[in-house]
XYZ file of C-alpha atoms in Angstrom:
577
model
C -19.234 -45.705 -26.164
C -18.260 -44.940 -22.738
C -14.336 -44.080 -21.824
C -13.494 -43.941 -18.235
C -10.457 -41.693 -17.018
C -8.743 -42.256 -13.608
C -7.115 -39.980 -11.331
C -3.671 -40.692 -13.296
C -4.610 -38.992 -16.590
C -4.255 -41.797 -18.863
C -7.449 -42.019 -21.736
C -5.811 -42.900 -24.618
C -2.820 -44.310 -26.812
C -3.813 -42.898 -30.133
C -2.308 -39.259 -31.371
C -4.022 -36.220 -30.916
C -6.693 -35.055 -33.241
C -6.762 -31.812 -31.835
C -6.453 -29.307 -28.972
C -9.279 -31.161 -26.219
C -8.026 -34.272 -27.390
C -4.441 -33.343 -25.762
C -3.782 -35.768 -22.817
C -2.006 -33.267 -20.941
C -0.583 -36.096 -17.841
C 1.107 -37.704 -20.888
C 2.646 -34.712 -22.292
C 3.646 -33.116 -18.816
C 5.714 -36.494 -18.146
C 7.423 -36.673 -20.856
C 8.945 -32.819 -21.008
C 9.322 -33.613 -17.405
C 11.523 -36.677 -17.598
C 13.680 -35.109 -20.935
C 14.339 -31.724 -18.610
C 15.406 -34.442 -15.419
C 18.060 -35.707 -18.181
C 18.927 -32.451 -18.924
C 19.907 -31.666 -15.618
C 21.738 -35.148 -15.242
C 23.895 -34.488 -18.051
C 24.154 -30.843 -16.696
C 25.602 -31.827 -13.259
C 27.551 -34.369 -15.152
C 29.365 -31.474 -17.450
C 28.261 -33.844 -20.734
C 27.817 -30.601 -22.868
C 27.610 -32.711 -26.277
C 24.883 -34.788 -24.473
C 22.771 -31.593 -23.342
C 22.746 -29.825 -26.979
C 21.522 -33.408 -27.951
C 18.409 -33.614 -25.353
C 17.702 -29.688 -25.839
C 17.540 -30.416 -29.637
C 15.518 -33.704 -29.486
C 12.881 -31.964 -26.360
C 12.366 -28.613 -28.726
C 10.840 -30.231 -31.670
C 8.660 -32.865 -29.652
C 4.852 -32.685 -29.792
C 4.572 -32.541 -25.693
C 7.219 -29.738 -25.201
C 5.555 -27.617 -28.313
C 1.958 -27.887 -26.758
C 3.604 -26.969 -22.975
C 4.709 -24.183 -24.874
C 1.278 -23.116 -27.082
C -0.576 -23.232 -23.714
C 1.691 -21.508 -21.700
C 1.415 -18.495 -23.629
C -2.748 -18.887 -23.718
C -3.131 -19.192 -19.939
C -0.787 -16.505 -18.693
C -1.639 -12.622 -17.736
C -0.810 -11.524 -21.397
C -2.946 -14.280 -22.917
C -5.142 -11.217 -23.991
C -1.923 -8.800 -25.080
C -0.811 -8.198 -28.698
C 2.470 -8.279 -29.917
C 2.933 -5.944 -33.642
C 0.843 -8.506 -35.234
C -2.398 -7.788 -33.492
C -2.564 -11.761 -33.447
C -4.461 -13.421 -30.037
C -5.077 -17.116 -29.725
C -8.037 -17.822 -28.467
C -9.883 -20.593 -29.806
C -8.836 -24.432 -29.805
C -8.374 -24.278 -33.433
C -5.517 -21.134 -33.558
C -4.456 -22.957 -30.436
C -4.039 -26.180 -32.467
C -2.966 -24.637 -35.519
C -0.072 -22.948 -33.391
C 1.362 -26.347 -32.142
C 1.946 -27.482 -35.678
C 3.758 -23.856 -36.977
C 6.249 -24.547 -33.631
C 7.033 -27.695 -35.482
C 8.995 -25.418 -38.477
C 12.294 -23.706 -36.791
C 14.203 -23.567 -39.540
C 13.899 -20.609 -41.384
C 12.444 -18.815 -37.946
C 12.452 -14.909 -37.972
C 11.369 -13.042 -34.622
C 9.490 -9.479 -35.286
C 9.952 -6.329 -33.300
C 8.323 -6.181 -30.170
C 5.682 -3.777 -29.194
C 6.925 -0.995 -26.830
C 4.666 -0.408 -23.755
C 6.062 1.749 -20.826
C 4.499 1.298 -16.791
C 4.953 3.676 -14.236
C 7.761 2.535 -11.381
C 7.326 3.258 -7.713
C 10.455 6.156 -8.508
C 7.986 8.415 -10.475
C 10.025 7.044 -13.957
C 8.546 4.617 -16.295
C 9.763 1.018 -16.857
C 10.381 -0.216 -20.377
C 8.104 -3.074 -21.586
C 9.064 -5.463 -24.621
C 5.837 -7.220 -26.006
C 6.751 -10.105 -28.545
C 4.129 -11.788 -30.685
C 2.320 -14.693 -29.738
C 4.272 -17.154 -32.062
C 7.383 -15.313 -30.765
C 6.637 -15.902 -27.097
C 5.824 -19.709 -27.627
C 9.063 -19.861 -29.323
C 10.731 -18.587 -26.045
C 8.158 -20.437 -24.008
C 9.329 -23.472 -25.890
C 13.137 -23.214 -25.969
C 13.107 -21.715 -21.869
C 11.868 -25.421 -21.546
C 14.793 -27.451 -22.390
C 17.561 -24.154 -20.977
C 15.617 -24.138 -17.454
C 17.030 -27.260 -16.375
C 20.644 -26.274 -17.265
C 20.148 -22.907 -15.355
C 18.816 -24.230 -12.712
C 21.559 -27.168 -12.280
C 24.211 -24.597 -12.780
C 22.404 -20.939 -10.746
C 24.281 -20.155 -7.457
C 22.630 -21.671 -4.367
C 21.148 -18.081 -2.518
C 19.615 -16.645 -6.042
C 16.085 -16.380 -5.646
C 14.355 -14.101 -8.016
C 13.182 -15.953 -11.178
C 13.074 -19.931 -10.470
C 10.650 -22.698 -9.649
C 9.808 -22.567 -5.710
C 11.984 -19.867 -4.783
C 10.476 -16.473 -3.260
C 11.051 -13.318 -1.762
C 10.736 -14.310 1.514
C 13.318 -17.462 1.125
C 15.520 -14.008 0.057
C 14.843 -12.793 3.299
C 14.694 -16.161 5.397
C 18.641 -16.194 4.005
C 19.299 -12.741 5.335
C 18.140 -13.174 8.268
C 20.370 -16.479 8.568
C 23.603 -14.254 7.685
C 23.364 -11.222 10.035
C 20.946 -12.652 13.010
C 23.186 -13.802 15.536
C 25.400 -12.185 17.895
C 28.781 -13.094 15.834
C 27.164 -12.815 12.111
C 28.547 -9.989 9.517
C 27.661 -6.592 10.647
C 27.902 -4.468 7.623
C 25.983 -4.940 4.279
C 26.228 -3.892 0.743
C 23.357 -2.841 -0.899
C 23.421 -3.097 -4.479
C 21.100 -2.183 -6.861
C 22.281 -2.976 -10.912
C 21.567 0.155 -13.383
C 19.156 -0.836 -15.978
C 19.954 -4.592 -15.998
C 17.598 -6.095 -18.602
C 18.147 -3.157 -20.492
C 21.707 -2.717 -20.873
C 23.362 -6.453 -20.899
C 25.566 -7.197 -23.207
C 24.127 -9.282 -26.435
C 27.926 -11.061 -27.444
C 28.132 -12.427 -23.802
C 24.808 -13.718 -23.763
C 25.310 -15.456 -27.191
C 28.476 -17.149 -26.444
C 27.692 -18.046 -22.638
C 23.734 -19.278 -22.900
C 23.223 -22.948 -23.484
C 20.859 -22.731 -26.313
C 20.237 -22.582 -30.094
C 22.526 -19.592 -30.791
C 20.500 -18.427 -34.269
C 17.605 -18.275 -32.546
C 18.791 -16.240 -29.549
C 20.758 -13.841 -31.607
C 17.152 -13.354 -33.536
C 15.165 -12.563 -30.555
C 18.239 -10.329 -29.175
C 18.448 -8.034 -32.744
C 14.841 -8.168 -33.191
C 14.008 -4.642 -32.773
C 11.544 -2.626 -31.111
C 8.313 -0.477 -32.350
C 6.872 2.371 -30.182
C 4.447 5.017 -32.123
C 4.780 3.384 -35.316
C 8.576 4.093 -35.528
C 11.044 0.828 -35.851
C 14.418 0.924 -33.770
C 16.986 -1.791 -33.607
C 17.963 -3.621 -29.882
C 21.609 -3.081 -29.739
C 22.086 -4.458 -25.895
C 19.877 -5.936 -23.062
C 17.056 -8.592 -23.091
C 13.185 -7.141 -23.275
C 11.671 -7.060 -20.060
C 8.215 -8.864 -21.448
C 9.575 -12.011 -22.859
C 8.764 -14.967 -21.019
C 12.774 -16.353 -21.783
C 14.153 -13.119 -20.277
C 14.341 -13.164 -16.330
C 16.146 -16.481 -17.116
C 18.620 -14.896 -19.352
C 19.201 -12.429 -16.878
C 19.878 -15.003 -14.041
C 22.502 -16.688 -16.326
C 24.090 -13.575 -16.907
C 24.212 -13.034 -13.143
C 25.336 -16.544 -12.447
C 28.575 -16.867 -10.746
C 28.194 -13.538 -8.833
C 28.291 -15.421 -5.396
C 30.450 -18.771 -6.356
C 32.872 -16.215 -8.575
C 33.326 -14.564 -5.768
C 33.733 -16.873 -2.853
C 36.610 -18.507 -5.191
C 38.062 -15.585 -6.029
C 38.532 -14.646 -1.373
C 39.614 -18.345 -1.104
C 42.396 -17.981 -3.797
C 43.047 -14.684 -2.195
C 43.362 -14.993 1.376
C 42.772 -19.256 2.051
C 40.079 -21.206 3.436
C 40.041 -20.087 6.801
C 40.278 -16.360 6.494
C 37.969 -16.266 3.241
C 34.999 -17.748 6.096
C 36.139 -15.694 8.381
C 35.666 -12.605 6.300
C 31.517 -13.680 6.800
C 30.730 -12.817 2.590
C 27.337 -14.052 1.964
C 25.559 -12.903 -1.237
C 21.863 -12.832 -1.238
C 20.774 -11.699 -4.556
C 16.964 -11.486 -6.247
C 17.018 -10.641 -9.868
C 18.618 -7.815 -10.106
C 19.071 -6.781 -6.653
C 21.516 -8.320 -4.013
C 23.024 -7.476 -0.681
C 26.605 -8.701 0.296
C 27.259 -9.268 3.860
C 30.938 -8.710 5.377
C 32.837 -8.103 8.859
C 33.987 -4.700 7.519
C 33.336 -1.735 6.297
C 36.564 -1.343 4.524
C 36.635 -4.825 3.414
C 33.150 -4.768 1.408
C 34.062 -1.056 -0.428
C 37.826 -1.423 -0.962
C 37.638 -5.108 -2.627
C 34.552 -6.738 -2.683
C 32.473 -4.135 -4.570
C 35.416 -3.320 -7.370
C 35.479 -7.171 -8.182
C 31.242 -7.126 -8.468
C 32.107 -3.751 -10.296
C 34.485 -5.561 -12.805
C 32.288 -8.949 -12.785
C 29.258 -6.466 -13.653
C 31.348 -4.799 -16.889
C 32.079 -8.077 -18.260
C 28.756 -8.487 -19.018
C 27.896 -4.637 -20.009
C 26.844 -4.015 -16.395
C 27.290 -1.551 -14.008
C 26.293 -0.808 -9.978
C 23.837 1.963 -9.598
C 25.476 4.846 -8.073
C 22.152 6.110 -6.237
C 21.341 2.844 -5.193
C 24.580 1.183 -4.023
C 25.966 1.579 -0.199
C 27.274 -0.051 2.674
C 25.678 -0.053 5.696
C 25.922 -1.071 9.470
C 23.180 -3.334 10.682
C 22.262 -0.766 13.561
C 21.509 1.488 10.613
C 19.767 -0.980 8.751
C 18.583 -1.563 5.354
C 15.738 -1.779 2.770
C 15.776 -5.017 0.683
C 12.105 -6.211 -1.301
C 10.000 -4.376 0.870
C 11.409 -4.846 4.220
C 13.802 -3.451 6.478
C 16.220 -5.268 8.176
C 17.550 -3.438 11.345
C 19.192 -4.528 14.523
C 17.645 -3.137 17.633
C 20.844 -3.947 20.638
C 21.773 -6.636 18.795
C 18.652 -8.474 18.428
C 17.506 -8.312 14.360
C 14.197 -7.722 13.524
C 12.843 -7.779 9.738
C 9.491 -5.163 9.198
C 7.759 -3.791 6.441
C 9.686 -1.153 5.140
C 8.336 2.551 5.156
C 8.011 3.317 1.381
C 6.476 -0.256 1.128
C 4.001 0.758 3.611
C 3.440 4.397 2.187
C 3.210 2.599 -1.224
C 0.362 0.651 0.027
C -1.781 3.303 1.771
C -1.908 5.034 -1.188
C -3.115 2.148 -3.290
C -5.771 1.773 -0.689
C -6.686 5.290 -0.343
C -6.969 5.819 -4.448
C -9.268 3.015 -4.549
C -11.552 4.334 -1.905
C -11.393 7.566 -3.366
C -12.217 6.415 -7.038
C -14.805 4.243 -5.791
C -17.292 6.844 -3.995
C -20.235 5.981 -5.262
C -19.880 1.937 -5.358
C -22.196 -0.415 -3.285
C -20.444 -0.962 0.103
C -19.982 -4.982 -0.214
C -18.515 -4.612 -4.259
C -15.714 -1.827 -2.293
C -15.014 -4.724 0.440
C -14.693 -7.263 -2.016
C -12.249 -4.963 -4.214
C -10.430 -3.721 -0.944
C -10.087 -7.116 0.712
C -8.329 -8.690 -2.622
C -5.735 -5.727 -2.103
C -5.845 -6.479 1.894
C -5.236 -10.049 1.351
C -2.022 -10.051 -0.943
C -0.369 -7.175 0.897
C -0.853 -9.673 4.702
C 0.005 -12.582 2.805
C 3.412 -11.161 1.355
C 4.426 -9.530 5.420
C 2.505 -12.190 7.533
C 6.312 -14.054 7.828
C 8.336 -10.493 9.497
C 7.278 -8.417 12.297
C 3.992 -6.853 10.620
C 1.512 -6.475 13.789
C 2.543 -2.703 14.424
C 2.114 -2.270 10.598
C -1.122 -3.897 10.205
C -2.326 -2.513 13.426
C -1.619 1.058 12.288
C -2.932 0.458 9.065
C -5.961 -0.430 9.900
C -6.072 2.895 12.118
C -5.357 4.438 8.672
C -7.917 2.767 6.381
C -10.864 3.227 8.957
C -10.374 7.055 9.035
C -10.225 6.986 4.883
C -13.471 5.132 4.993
C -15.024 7.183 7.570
C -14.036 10.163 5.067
C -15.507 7.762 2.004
C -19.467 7.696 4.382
C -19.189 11.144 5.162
C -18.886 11.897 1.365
C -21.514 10.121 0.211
C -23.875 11.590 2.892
C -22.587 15.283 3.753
C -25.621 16.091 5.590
C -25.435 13.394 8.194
C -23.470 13.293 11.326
C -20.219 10.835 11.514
C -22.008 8.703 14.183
C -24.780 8.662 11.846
C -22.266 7.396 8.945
C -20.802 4.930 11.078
C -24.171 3.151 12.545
C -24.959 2.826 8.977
C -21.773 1.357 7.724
C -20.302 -0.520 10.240
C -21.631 -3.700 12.446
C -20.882 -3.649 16.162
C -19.546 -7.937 16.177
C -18.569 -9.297 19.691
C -16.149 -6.612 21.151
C -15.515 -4.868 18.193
C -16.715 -2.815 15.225
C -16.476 -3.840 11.369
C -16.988 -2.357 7.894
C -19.666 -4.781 6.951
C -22.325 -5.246 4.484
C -25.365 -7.737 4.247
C -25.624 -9.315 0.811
C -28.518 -11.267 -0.470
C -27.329 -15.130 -1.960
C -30.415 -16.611 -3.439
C -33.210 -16.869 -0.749
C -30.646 -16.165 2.226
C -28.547 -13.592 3.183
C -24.794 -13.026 4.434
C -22.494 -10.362 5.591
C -19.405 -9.227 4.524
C -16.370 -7.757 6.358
C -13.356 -5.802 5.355
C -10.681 -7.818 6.601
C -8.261 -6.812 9.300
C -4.702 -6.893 8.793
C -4.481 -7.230 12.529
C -5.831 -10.567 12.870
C -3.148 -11.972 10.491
C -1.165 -14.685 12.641
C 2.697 -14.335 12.196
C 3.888 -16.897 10.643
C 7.435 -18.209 10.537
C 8.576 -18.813 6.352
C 10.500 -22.079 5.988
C 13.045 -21.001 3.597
C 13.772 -23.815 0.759
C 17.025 -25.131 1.043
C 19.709 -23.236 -1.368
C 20.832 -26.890 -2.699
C 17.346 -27.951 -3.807
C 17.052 -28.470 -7.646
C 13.245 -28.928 -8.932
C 14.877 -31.216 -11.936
C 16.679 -33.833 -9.940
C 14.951 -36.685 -8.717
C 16.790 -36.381 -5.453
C 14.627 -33.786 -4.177
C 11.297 -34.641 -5.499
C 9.740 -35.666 -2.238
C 10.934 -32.464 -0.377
C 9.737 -30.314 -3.154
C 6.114 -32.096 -3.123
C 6.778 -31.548 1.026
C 6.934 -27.816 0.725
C 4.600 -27.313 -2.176
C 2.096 -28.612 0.121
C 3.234 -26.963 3.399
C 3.037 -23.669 1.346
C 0.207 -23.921 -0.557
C -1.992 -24.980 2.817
C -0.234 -21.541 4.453
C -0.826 -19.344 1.167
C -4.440 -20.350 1.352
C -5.175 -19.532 5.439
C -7.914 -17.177 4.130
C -9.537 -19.423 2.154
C -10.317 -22.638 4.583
C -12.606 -24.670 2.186
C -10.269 -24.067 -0.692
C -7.172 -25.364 1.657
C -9.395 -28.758 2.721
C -9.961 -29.300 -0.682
C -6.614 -29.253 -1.395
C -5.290 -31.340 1.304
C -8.034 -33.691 0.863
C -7.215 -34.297 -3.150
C -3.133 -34.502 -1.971
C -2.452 -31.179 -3.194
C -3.153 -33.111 -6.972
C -5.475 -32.111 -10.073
C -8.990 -33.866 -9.990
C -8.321 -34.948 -13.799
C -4.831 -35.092 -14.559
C -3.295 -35.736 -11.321
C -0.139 -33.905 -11.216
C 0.466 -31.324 -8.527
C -1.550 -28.467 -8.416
C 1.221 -25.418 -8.206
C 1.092 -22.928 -5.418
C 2.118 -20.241 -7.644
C -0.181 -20.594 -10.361
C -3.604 -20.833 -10.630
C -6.772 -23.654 -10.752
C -9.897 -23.626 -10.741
C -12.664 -24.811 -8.300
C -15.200 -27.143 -10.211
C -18.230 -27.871 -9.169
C -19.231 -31.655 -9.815
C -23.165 -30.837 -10.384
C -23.737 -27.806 -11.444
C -25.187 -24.868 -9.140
C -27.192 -23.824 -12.177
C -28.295 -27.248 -12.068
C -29.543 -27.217 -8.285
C -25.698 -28.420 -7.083
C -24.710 -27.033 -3.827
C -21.556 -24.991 -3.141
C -20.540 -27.841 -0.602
C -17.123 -29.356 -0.326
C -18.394 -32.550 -1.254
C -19.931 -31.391 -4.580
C -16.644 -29.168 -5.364
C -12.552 -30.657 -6.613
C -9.996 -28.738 -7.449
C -8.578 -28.575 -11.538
C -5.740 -27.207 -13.420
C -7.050 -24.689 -15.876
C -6.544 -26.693 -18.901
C -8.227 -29.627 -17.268
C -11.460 -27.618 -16.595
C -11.744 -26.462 -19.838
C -10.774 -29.903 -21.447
C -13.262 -31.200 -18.913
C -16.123 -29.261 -20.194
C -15.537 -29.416 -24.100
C -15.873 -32.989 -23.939
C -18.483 -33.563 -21.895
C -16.529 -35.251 -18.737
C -18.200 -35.338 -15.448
C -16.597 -35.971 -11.837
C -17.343 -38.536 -9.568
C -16.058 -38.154 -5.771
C -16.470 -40.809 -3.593
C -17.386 -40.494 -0.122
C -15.187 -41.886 1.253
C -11.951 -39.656 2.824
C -10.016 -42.256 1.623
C -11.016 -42.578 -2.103
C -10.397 -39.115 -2.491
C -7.265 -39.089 -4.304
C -8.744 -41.627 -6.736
C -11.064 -39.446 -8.933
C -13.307 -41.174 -10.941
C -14.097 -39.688 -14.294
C -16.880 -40.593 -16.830
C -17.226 -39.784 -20.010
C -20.183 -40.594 -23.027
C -18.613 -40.390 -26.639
């Protein structure tokens, strides 16, 4: 019997039989149009109604699967909580969908304590739950992001759907760029704040099942064998805690601009030029005064902070003059005689080199195109994340900096040779300039590849999402599918084919049809097989969601794309049962 699947996802009516069988379109839609209810009865303050929708989306089938294959497709897919348990077939996969099903009665085990190094020399705290615990979070963050979103101040950006860094710093740069904008800037920094906030706040204040939260709060942690309870803070590691943490933060800016209004009236509360601008934990308050931002505005964030078990890192929190400048997510924002201009910041930079330098260093003895392939991934990311300040200075220098550490890298693996020597070797003269190239043999031809230069990244202005825009209200569904696309196309300049395909399907799945997300991952299919003499072409190639490739595979689906530019964002798909 043959089956045919269109571009909207549809196959069948019938339930389920197990994890391939999933029609993912189906199950995306309908946690999608529970979580836009959500956030209606959210704006609408219909508390009763919101408990009622949260209740009703947590033990559905589609929100329960969402949650199972969250947790299988993410970076810790592969990391253990204190159970040593991994899903990783169909079948635990499957097996875990029906265990969500049984909340009552739910106990959350200690997580596994892991510490990474931070940038300071110290060593971050890491809270690894199990895998049931994490699709438990995974599950319940479903129905609560819609209510934190609805209700998160408009200029937070660390933590939530289609904000960034640089909309952070397109913000900034909106506050303090012009001629009559605030000139001094507090820099605050919070003191251990996933570690230390308070568990009694977060219980009574959090829009969720209150058992369960209070479970995952007390559930303990296990480092070297040795058990010890979680008295305050959220685990950094669990999928439901930078959300927990914006919610705790929430009402740091609105809080505030009430509390100048009722102090000093409209008019000389805008006068007074407070903007906050927070990521996470960090956040810089703008204001016309020195005195102003120490004498009142920072002892009301100090007293907002203790509320919640918080406090302001002394070390880390000062105000500043914008002729003096300031360090905020790896850049530095500085007016030069009036005229603001955002760079990489100098321990980003340093932090960078060194990355760079201990990967040529470790890598001494590795086949030139393999250490261009490894360096230009690092390359790549670190251009991508400063191609929207003023970077050319920083690239240009840096790439001053990694061609000396790679003339060092020839001239160790052949000591007896001259540099000139090292350099004819290792580097192609191309046009007007030299490159760190290699040529690689692909099949029965043969191409080169080049370390990429930083220098040749084009500046590009970031549009910065507008603070009002809430991904669960229909209102704004067309402008976010507007700047997914917009960003995606820019986040992809290095990869051209990849970006065609991508504008060419709509920015949508092959299979499924839903939008293919910027910030995640997919994967690029190829419709016949190179193994099977296909071609890497664009016309034998479409882009997939993860899940859809592998559902695509395990039963035996095969893509049709029509010639046509036209047809392309109706994918055929066949399928022999």
């Amino acid at each position: 019997m043959r089956k045919t699947i269109d571009s909207s996802g549809s196959a069948s009516s019938r339930e389920p039989q197990n994890w391939h069988a999933i029609d993912w379109h189906l199950v995306e839609r309908f946690v999608r149009t529970t979580q836009q209810r959500i956030a209606k009865a959210t704006q609408e303050k219909d508390w009763r109604r919101v408990k009622a929708l949260q209740r009703s989306l947590n033990h559905s089938f589609s929100a329960r699967a969402l949650a199972v294959r969250r947790v299988t497709e993410n970076q810790g897919k592969r990391t253990a909580g204190v159970d040593r348990q991994l899903w990783d077939s169909p079948a635990l996969k499957w097996a875990a969908i029906g265990r969500l099903k049984q909340q009552r009665g739910y106990r959350a085990k200690p997580l596994r304590r892991v510490y990474i190094p931070k940038s300071n020399g110290k060593e971050r705290p890491l809270g690894i739950p199990t895998m049931f615990d994490r699709a438990m979070q995974a599950l319940h963050l479903l129905s609560l992001e819609p209510v934190a979103e609805t209700t998160s101040d408009p200029n937070s950006y660390g933590f939530r759907k289609h904000r960034s860094t640089a909309d952070a710093m397109g913000q900034i740069f909106v506050c303090t760029s012009k001629k009559a904008s605030a000139e001094w800037v507090l820099e605050a920094d919070i003191e251990g704040c996933f570690d230390h906030i308070n568990h009694e706040w977060l219980v009574r204040h959090v829009p969720m099942n209150k058992t369960i939260l209070r479970k995952w709060l007390k559930a303990g942690v296990i480092h070297k064998g040795r058990l010890s309870p979680t008295e305050e803070g959220t685990p950094q590691g669990g999928i439901i805690s930078p959300t927990l943490a914006n919610i705790c933060l929430n009402g740091l800016e609105s809080d505030l601009l009430a509390h100048l209004v009722a102090q000093h009236g409209i008019t000389r509360a805008r006068n007074l030029k407070i903007n906050v601008i927070r990521y996470a934990d960090d956040f810089v308050v703008t204001g016309n005064s020195q005195e102003l931002l120490h004498n009142e505005i920072r002892p009301w964030i100090e007293a907002f902070l203790a509320q919640r078990g918080l406090r302001l890192s002394l070390e880390k929190t000062k105000v500043v003059h914008m002729d003096r400048g300031f360090d905020f997510l790896g850049w530095n924002f500085r007016k030069y005689k009036g005229k603001l201009l955002i760079k990489p910041s100098k321990k980003n930079v340093q932090a960078f080199y060194r990355k760079v330098r201990e990967i040529v260093r470790k890598n001494i003895s590795m086949k030139q195109a393999n250490l261009i392939a490894k360096l230009n991934s690092v390359l790549r990311g670190w251009a991508q994340y400063h191609r929207t300040v003023v970077a050319k200075e920083a690239f240009s220098r840096m790439d001053s900096l990694i061609y000396w550490r790679l003339a060092r890298w020839a001239r160790r693996r052949h000591p007896n040779k001259p540099l000139s020597w090292c350099i004819g070797r290792y580097w192609q003269r191309t046009k007007d300039r030299s490159e760190f190239a290699a040529n690689v043999k692909v099949a029965e031809s043969s191409c080169t590849i080049k370390l990429l230069k930083l220098a040749d990244t084009k500046i590009v202005r970031h549009v910065k999402i507008k603070k009002e825009y809430n991904p669960f209200d229909p209102q704004w569904e067309k402008y976010g599918e507007e700047l997914r696309t917009k960003r995606m196309a820019n986040s992809m300049s290095y990869k051209y084919e990849t970006s065609m395909l991508f504008i060419s399907q709509n920015g949508r799945c092959a299979l499924c049809a839903k939008p293919l997300d910027y910030q995640g991952k997919w994967h690029d299919h190829h419709i016949v097989r190179r193994v099977d003499g296909g071609s890497d072409a664009m016309s034998n190639r479409v882009l997939l969601h993860p899940v859809c490739h592998t559902q695509l595979h395990a039963l035996g689906l095969s893509v049709v794309k029509p010639a046509s530019k036209k047809a392309l964002r109706s994918i055929s798909l066949e399928a022999t049962e």
